[in-house]
Amino acid sequence: MMGGIQVKIYPFEDRTALQGLWVRLQQHSQSPFLQWPWINQWLKHCAYRVYVVEAVMVGQPEQRVGIGLISEHDNTLGVQRTGNKRRDQIWPEHNDFLMVEDNRTQIRQQMLTAVLEAFPAHYRLLWGAANAELQPSVTEGYVKRVVWQAPSYVTDFSKWQSDNLESALSKSARSQIRRSHKKYAELGEIMLTRAESGEQITRYFDAMATLHKQRWGEDSGFHNQVFRRFHYDLLQQDANKGAAKRFTALYRITAGEHDLGYLYVLLAGEGMAFYLSAFDYTLANSQRKPGLLAHAMLIQRAYDHGLSHYDFLAGEARYKHTFTNHVEPMAIIEYRRNTPKVRTYALLRQLKSYLGM
């Protein structure tokens, strides 16, 4: 890429125009959280006041090299985030601006700097969750703080030694999966079925929500109507679509007449990202492990369909260690201008941490 970059920031007003710009650039990203189906629902259900951030080549305003969205609310800016717990419970990861493949570090840095300069000095900007590669560095005059972090887990199929999952697992894991399959098979044939029609999506979604609330209580996102409406509409966008046009998939695993649980995944590029699951544990025991069996079946299906990886996303969980062969840190970052007030807050946080408060 030659020449300089100019960044424009303007209020979001025209969804159709934005979609045209977004779709032209989204081919450069493998992140499901940067694909238009996700962004479209975020704009409908989660965002506050939204601004479009465009990076164009100087003297060539039609040659766009980057685009992003900023939500503004209560002294907080967010890249596909808002700072509001309920609205951010949809939890985007692998989050970034959309950019062409050349000079991303430079484009990202200039876009971020332009946003911080365009708003009042006391505003904070939330970025992420993202791995280190997608996090802008700090330049003079700005400060960066990690506000959340967790490991992210991926099953990379290129590291497999054969064409089946079992070859990539430990002896103990293989034994547990085989035993679970055998014990559940006593109840009937084990099936992994994808919801296709709008009616089937509704039925699976409601059953998944019920099981999830039973398992997680008030911590379940399904108690949050923003979360619930976002995902219901996202899934319904794919009703009756052919495989090549699908962005989501909602699976039910059954053993005969018994529902064992549900898996909800996102599809983008060559990968499958596991977003959420809910299982019925009334039939589970030390030998029947519905989550372990369901993930094993879906990972193998992803491989058989020619995908490159199965992304468990961020968050610690024992079962993720069973399947994954790549781990990296994921974080949400806060950026601010380096003002005296910000430096005072930083010192107070350090003092609070030192005193164990």
PDB file of N, CA and C in Angstrom, residues 179-249:
ATOM      1  N   ARG A 179     -16.934 -44.142  26.139  1.00  0.00           N
ATOM      2  CA  ARG A 179     -17.814 -44.629  27.192  1.00  0.00           C
ATOM      3  C   ARG A 179     -19.127 -43.852  27.194  1.00  0.00           C
ATOM      4  N   SER A 180     -19.032 -42.515  27.029  1.00  0.00           N
ATOM      5  CA  SER A 180     -20.246 -41.693  26.985  1.00  0.00           C
ATOM      6  C   SER A 180     -21.127 -42.095  25.812  1.00  0.00           C
ATOM      7  N   HIS A 181     -20.494 -42.300  24.677  1.00  0.00           N
ATOM      8  CA  HIS A 181     -21.254 -42.702  23.494  1.00  0.00           C
ATOM      9  C   HIS A 181     -21.953 -44.044  23.737  1.00  0.00           C
ATOM     10  N   LYS A 182     -21.238 -44.985  24.297  1.00  0.00           N
ATOM     11  CA  LYS A 182     -21.796 -46.315  24.551  1.00  0.00           C
ATOM     12  C   LYS A 182     -22.964 -46.243  25.532  1.00  0.00           C
ATOM     13  N   LYS A 183     -22.795 -45.471  26.608  1.00  0.00           N
ATOM     14  CA  LYS A 183     -23.827 -45.417  27.639  1.00  0.00           C
ATOM     15  C   LYS A 183     -25.073 -44.663  27.158  1.00  0.00           C
ATOM     16  N   TYR A 184     -24.870 -43.583  26.407  1.00  0.00           N
ATOM     17  CA  TYR A 184     -26.031 -42.874  25.869  1.00  0.00           C
ATOM     18  C   TYR A 184     -26.711 -43.685  24.773  1.00  0.00           C
ATOM     19  N   ALA A 185     -25.931 -44.455  24.024  1.00  0.00           N
ATOM     20  CA  ALA A 185     -26.507 -45.280  22.961  1.00  0.00           C
ATOM     21  C   ALA A 185     -27.467 -46.331  23.514  1.00  0.00           C
ATOM     22  N   GLU A 186     -27.341 -46.631  24.794  1.00  0.00           N
ATOM     23  CA  GLU A 186     -28.290 -47.558  25.419  1.00  0.00           C
ATOM     24  C   GLU A 186     -29.708 -46.988  25.423  1.00  0.00           C
ATOM     25  N   LEU A 187     -29.816 -45.642  25.288  1.00  0.00           N
ATOM     26  CA  LEU A 187     -31.124 -44.981  25.272  1.00  0.00           C
ATOM     27  C   LEU A 187     -31.699 -44.891  23.861  1.00  0.00           C
ATOM     28  N   GLY A 188     -30.870 -45.158  22.859  1.00  0.00           N
ATOM     29  CA  GLY A 188     -31.303 -45.038  21.472  1.00  0.00           C
ATOM     30  C   GLY A 188     -30.201 -44.457  20.613  1.00  0.00           C
ATOM     31  N   GLU A 189     -30.462 -44.350  19.294  1.00  0.00           N
ATOM     32  CA  GLU A 189     -29.462 -43.843  18.367  1.00  0.00           C
ATOM     33  C   GLU A 189     -29.089 -42.398  18.704  1.00  0.00           C
ATOM     34  N   ILE A 190     -27.787 -42.119  18.693  1.00  0.00           N
ATOM     35  CA  ILE A 190     -27.311 -40.768  18.992  1.00  0.00           C
ATOM     36  C   ILE A 190     -27.264 -39.965  17.696  1.00  0.00           C
ATOM     37  N   MET A 191     -27.907 -38.794  17.708  1.00  0.00           N
ATOM     38  CA  MET A 191     -28.013 -37.950  16.516  1.00  0.00           C
ATOM     39  C   MET A 191     -27.612 -36.517  16.850  1.00  0.00           C
ATOM     40  N   LEU A 192     -26.945 -35.875  15.905  1.00  0.00           N
ATOM     41  CA  LEU A 192     -26.621 -34.453  16.007  1.00  0.00           C
ATOM     42  C   LEU A 192     -27.327 -33.773  14.836  1.00  0.00           C
ATOM     43  N   THR A 193     -28.364 -32.976  15.137  1.00  0.00           N
ATOM     44  CA  THR A 193     -29.239 -32.432  14.107  1.00  0.00           C
ATOM     45  C   THR A 193     -29.216 -30.906  14.127  1.00  0.00           C
ATOM     46  N   ARG A 194     -29.091 -30.298  12.962  1.00  0.00           N
ATOM     47  CA  ARG A 194     -29.094 -28.838  12.857  1.00  0.00           C
ATOM     48  C   ARG A 194     -30.488 -28.309  12.610  1.00  0.00           C
ATOM     49  N   ALA A 195     -30.864 -27.234  13.310  1.00  0.00           N
ATOM     50  CA  ALA A 195     -32.151 -26.575  13.072  1.00  0.00           C
ATOM     51  C   ALA A 195     -32.122 -25.919  11.695  1.00  0.00           C
ATOM     52  N   GLU A 196     -33.151 -26.130  10.907  1.00  0.00           N
ATOM     53  CA  GLU A 196     -33.190 -25.607   9.549  1.00  0.00           C
ATOM     54  C   GLU A 196     -34.255 -24.530   9.375  1.00  0.00           C
ATOM     55  N   SER A 197     -35.489 -24.835   9.703  1.00  0.00           N
ATOM     56  CA  SER A 197     -36.593 -23.894   9.491  1.00  0.00           C
ATOM     57  C   SER A 197     -36.694 -22.901  10.642  1.00  0.00           C
ATOM     58  N   GLY A 198     -37.453 -21.837  10.407  1.00  0.00           N
ATOM     59  CA  GLY A 198     -37.688 -20.865  11.466  1.00  0.00           C
ATOM     60  C   GLY A 198     -38.373 -21.483  12.661  1.00  0.00           C
ATOM     61  N   GLU A 199     -39.336 -22.383  12.405  1.00  0.00           N
ATOM     62  CA  GLU A 199     -40.049 -23.042  13.502  1.00  0.00           C
ATOM     63  C   GLU A 199     -39.102 -23.923  14.305  1.00  0.00           C
ATOM     64  N   GLN A 200     -38.220 -24.638  13.613  1.00  0.00           N
ATOM     65  CA  GLN A 200     -37.274 -25.521  14.299  1.00  0.00           C
ATOM     66  C   GLN A 200     -36.267 -24.713  15.109  1.00  0.00           C
ATOM     67  N   ILE A 201     -35.817 -23.586  14.563  1.00  0.00           N
ATOM     68  CA  ILE A 201     -34.904 -22.703  15.293  1.00  0.00           C
ATOM     69  C   ILE A 201     -35.568 -22.212  16.577  1.00  0.00           C
ATOM     70  N   THR A 202     -36.831 -21.792  16.491  1.00  0.00           N
ATOM     71  CA  THR A 202     -37.554 -21.322  17.672  1.00  0.00           C
ATOM     72  C   THR A 202     -37.643 -22.411  18.740  1.00  0.00           C
ATOM     73  N   ARG A 203     -37.952 -23.621  18.301  1.00  0.00           N
ATOM     74  CA  ARG A 203     -38.100 -24.726  19.248  1.00  0.00           C
ATOM     75  C   ARG A 203     -36.765 -25.053  19.923  1.00  0.00           C
ATOM     76  N   TYR A 204     -35.714 -25.149  19.141  1.00  0.00           N
ATOM     77  CA  TYR A 204     -34.392 -25.437  19.707  1.00  0.00           C
ATOM     78  C   TYR A 204     -33.939 -24.309  20.630  1.00  0.00           C
ATOM     79  N   PHE A 205     -34.169 -23.072  20.184  1.00  0.00           N
ATOM     80  CA  PHE A 205     -33.719 -21.906  20.951  1.00  0.00           C
ATOM     81  C   PHE A 205     -34.396 -21.856  22.315  1.00  0.00           C
ATOM     82  N   ASP A 206     -35.722 -22.071  22.351  1.00  0.00           N
ATOM     83  CA  ASP A 206     -36.445 -22.033  23.619  1.00  0.00           C
ATOM     84  C   ASP A 206     -35.999 -23.155  24.555  1.00  0.00           C
ATOM     85  N   ALA A 207     -35.766 -24.346  23.994  1.00  0.00           N
ATOM     86  CA  ALA A 207     -35.308 -25.466  24.820  1.00  0.00           C
ATOM     87  C   ALA A 207     -33.899 -25.202  25.356  1.00  0.00           C
ATOM     88  N   MET A 208     -33.038 -24.630  24.507  1.00  0.00           N
ATOM     89  CA  MET A 208     -31.688 -24.291  24.942  1.00  0.00           C
ATOM     90  C   MET A 208     -31.723 -23.247  26.057  1.00  0.00           C
ATOM     91  N   ALA A 209     -32.572 -22.239  25.911  1.00  0.00           N
ATOM     92  CA  ALA A 209     -32.684 -21.194  26.934  1.00  0.00           C
ATOM     93  C   ALA A 209     -33.132 -21.782  28.270  1.00  0.00           C
ATOM     94  N   THR A 210     -34.090 -22.682  28.244  1.00  0.00           N
ATOM     95  CA  THR A 210     -34.578 -23.308  29.475  1.00  0.00           C
ATOM     96  C   THR A 210     -33.470 -24.077  30.183  1.00  0.00           C
ATOM     97  N   LEU A 211     -32.740 -24.891  29.432  1.00  0.00           N
ATOM     98  CA  LEU A 211     -31.653 -25.672  30.023  1.00  0.00           C
ATOM     99  C   LEU A 211     -30.532 -24.774  30.539  1.00  0.00           C
ATOM    100  N   HIS A 212     -30.238 -23.716  29.797  1.00  0.00           N
ATOM    101  CA  HIS A 212     -29.157 -22.811  30.194  1.00  0.00           C
ATOM    102  C   HIS A 212     -29.500 -22.102  31.503  1.00  0.00           C
ATOM    103  N   LYS A 213     -30.743 -21.675  31.651  1.00  0.00           N
ATOM    104  CA  LYS A 213     -31.162 -21.003  32.890  1.00  0.00           C
ATOM    105  C   LYS A 213     -31.182 -21.978  34.062  1.00  0.00           C
ATOM    106  N   GLN A 214     -31.538 -23.228  33.792  1.00  0.00           N
ATOM    107  CA  GLN A 214     -31.501 -24.233  34.852  1.00  0.00           C
ATOM    108  C   GLN A 214     -30.084 -24.443  35.349  1.00  0.00           C
ATOM    109  N   ARG A 215     -29.137 -24.409  34.444  1.00  0.00           N
ATOM    110  CA  ARG A 215     -27.738 -24.667  34.794  1.00  0.00           C
ATOM    111  C   ARG A 215     -27.070 -23.468  35.463  1.00  0.00           C
ATOM    112  N   TRP A 216     -27.340 -22.255  34.938  1.00  0.00           N
ATOM    113  CA  TRP A 216     -26.586 -21.082  35.372  1.00  0.00           C
ATOM    114  C   TRP A 216     -27.388 -20.098  36.198  1.00  0.00           C
ATOM    115  N   GLY A 217     -28.678 -20.354  36.376  1.00  0.00           N
ATOM    116  CA  GLY A 217     -29.475 -19.473  37.218  1.00  0.00           C
ATOM    117  C   GLY A 217     -29.509 -18.054  36.703  1.00  0.00           C
ATOM    118  N   GLU A 218     -29.370 -17.091  37.601  1.00  0.00           N
ATOM    119  CA  GLU A 218     -29.445 -15.678  37.231  1.00  0.00           C
ATOM    120  C   GLU A 218     -28.264 -15.228  36.387  1.00  0.00           C
ATOM    121  N   ASP A 219     -27.196 -16.013  36.328  1.00  0.00           N
ATOM    122  CA  ASP A 219     -26.048 -15.653  35.498  1.00  0.00           C
ATOM    123  C   ASP A 219     -26.290 -15.947  34.020  1.00  0.00           C
ATOM    124  N   SER A 220     -27.333 -16.670  33.698  1.00  0.00           N
ATOM    125  CA  SER A 220     -27.618 -17.002  32.303  1.00  0.00           C
ATOM    126  C   SER A 220     -27.993 -15.760  31.515  1.00  0.00           C
ATOM    127  N   GLY A 221     -27.408 -15.615  30.335  1.00  0.00           N
ATOM    128  CA  GLY A 221     -27.745 -14.489  29.475  1.00  0.00           C
ATOM    129  C   GLY A 221     -29.187 -14.506  29.005  1.00  0.00           C
ATOM    130  N   PHE A 222     -29.853 -15.652  29.093  1.00  0.00           N
ATOM    131  CA  PHE A 222     -31.230 -15.740  28.622  1.00  0.00           C
ATOM    132  C   PHE A 222     -32.225 -15.029  29.534  1.00  0.00           C
ATOM    133  N   HIS A 223     -31.790 -14.583  30.701  1.00  0.00           N
ATOM    134  CA  HIS A 223     -32.617 -13.715  31.529  1.00  0.00           C
ATOM    135  C   HIS A 223     -32.571 -12.271  31.024  1.00  0.00           C
ATOM    136  N   ASN A 224     -31.600 -11.970  30.187  1.00  0.00           N
ATOM    137  CA  ASN A 224     -31.378 -10.638  29.647  1.00  0.00           C
ATOM    138  C   ASN A 224     -32.081 -10.546  28.288  1.00  0.00           C
ATOM    139  N   GLN A 225     -33.113  -9.720  28.202  1.00  0.00           N
ATOM    140  CA  GLN A 225     -33.898  -9.654  26.970  1.00  0.00           C
ATOM    141  C   GLN A 225     -33.099  -9.090  25.792  1.00  0.00           C
ATOM    142  N   VAL A 226     -32.126  -8.238  26.040  1.00  0.00           N
ATOM    143  CA  VAL A 226     -31.260  -7.755  24.959  1.00  0.00           C
ATOM    144  C   VAL A 226     -30.496  -8.925  24.363  1.00  0.00           C
ATOM    145  N   PHE A 227     -29.897  -9.727  25.219  1.00  0.00           N
ATOM    146  CA  PHE A 227     -29.149 -10.920  24.803  1.00  0.00           C
ATOM    147  C   PHE A 227     -30.068 -11.877  24.044  1.00  0.00           C
ATOM    148  N   ARG A 228     -31.235 -12.125  24.604  1.00  0.00           N
ATOM    149  CA  ARG A 228     -32.151 -13.107  24.016  1.00  0.00           C
ATOM    150  C   ARG A 228     -32.635 -12.669  22.635  1.00  0.00           C
ATOM    151  N   ARG A 229     -33.067 -11.406  22.531  1.00  0.00           N
ATOM    152  CA  ARG A 229     -33.568 -10.923  21.235  1.00  0.00           C
ATOM    153  C   ARG A 229     -32.458 -10.895  20.194  1.00  0.00           C
ATOM    154  N   PHE A 230     -31.257 -10.487  20.602  1.00  0.00           N
ATOM    155  CA  PHE A 230     -30.117 -10.442  19.680  1.00  0.00           C
ATOM    156  C   PHE A 230     -29.892 -11.812  19.045  1.00  0.00           C
ATOM    157  N   HIS A 231     -29.785 -12.840  19.875  1.00  0.00           N
ATOM    158  CA  HIS A 231     -29.437 -14.155  19.348  1.00  0.00           C
ATOM    159  C   HIS A 231     -30.602 -14.824  18.625  1.00  0.00           C
ATOM    160  N   TYR A 232     -31.810 -14.585  19.078  1.00  0.00           N
ATOM    161  CA  TYR A 232     -32.956 -15.156  18.371  1.00  0.00           C
ATOM    162  C   TYR A 232     -33.026 -14.596  16.951  1.00  0.00           C
ATOM    163  N   ASP A 233     -32.886 -13.291  16.810  1.00  0.00           N
ATOM    164  CA  ASP A 233     -32.934 -12.672  15.483  1.00  0.00           C
ATOM    165  C   ASP A 233     -31.742 -13.097  14.629  1.00  0.00           C
ATOM    166  N   LEU A 234     -30.573 -13.238  15.259  1.00  0.00           N
ATOM    167  CA  LEU A 234     -29.381 -13.659  14.515  1.00  0.00           C
ATOM    168  C   LEU A 234     -29.591 -15.054  13.932  1.00  0.00           C
ATOM    169  N   LEU A 235     -30.126 -15.957  14.723  1.00  0.00           N
ATOM    170  CA  LEU A 235     -30.375 -17.317  14.255  1.00  0.00           C
ATOM    171  C   LEU A 235     -31.473 -17.356  13.194  1.00  0.00           C
ATOM    172  N   GLN A 236     -32.513 -16.573  13.374  1.00  0.00           N
ATOM    173  CA  GLN A 236     -33.617 -16.593  12.419  1.00  0.00           C
ATOM    174  C   GLN A 236     -33.210 -16.056  11.051  1.00  0.00           C
ATOM    175  N   GLN A 237     -32.162 -15.236  11.001  1.00  0.00           N
ATOM    176  CA  GLN A 237     -31.667 -14.754   9.710  1.00  0.00           C
ATOM    177  C   GLN A 237     -31.239 -15.911   8.799  1.00  0.00           C
ATOM    178  N   ASP A 238     -30.878 -17.034   9.405  1.00  0.00           N
ATOM    179  CA  ASP A 238     -30.366 -18.167   8.632  1.00  0.00           C
ATOM    180  C   ASP A 238     -31.420 -19.226   8.329  1.00  0.00           C
ATOM    181  N   ALA A 239     -32.661 -18.985   8.719  1.00  0.00           N
ATOM    182  CA  ALA A 239     -33.703 -19.987   8.497  1.00  0.00           C
ATOM    183  C   ALA A 239     -33.824 -20.333   7.019  1.00  0.00           C
ATOM    184  N   ASN A 240     -33.764 -21.627   6.726  1.00  0.00           N
ATOM    185  CA  ASN A 240     -33.942 -22.167   5.372  1.00  0.00           C
ATOM    186  C   ASN A 240     -32.869 -21.743   4.375  1.00  0.00           C
ATOM    187  N   LYS A 241     -31.742 -21.250   4.841  1.00  0.00           N
ATOM    188  CA  LYS A 241     -30.654 -20.886   3.936  1.00  0.00           C
ATOM    189  C   LYS A 241     -29.800 -22.099   3.608  1.00  0.00           C
ATOM    190  N   GLY A 242     -29.206 -22.086   2.429  1.00  0.00           N
ATOM    191  CA  GLY A 242     -28.282 -23.138   2.055  1.00  0.00           C
ATOM    192  C   GLY A 242     -26.999 -23.040   2.859  1.00  0.00           C
ATOM    193  N   ALA A 243     -26.237 -24.109   2.883  1.00  0.00           N
ATOM    194  CA  ALA A 243     -25.036 -24.182   3.721  1.00  0.00           C
ATOM    195  C   ALA A 243     -24.060 -23.052   3.438  1.00  0.00           C
ATOM    196  N   ALA A 244     -23.900 -22.652   2.190  1.00  0.00           N
ATOM    197  CA  ALA A 244     -22.909 -21.634   1.832  1.00  0.00           C
ATOM    198  C   ALA A 244     -23.267 -20.250   2.361  1.00  0.00           C
ATOM    199  N   LYS A 245     -24.536 -20.017   2.697  1.00  0.00           N
ATOM    200  CA  LYS A 245     -24.978 -18.699   3.129  1.00  0.00           C
ATOM    201  C   LYS A 245     -25.199 -18.609   4.636  1.00  0.00           C
ATOM    202  N   ARG A 246     -24.934 -19.679   5.355  1.00  0.00           N
ATOM    203  CA  ARG A 246     -25.204 -19.694   6.784  1.00  0.00           C
ATOM    204  C   ARG A 246     -24.109 -18.988   7.582  1.00  0.00           C
ATOM    205  N   PHE A 247     -24.541 -18.247   8.567  1.00  0.00           N
ATOM    206  CA  PHE A 247     -23.616 -17.606   9.505  1.00  0.00           C
ATOM    207  C   PHE A 247     -23.690 -18.271  10.872  1.00  0.00           C
ATOM    208  N   THR A 248     -24.825 -18.869  11.179  1.00  0.00           N
ATOM    209  CA  THR A 248     -25.029 -19.525  12.473  1.00  0.00           C
ATOM    210  C   THR A 248     -25.418 -20.980  12.270  1.00  0.00           C
ATOM    211  N   ALA A 249     -25.307 -21.755  13.330  1.00  0.00           N
ATOM    212  CA  ALA A 249     -25.834 -23.119  13.335  1.00  0.00           C
ATOM    213  C   ALA A 249     -26.228 -23.462  14.764  1.00  0.00           C
TER     214      ALA A 249
END
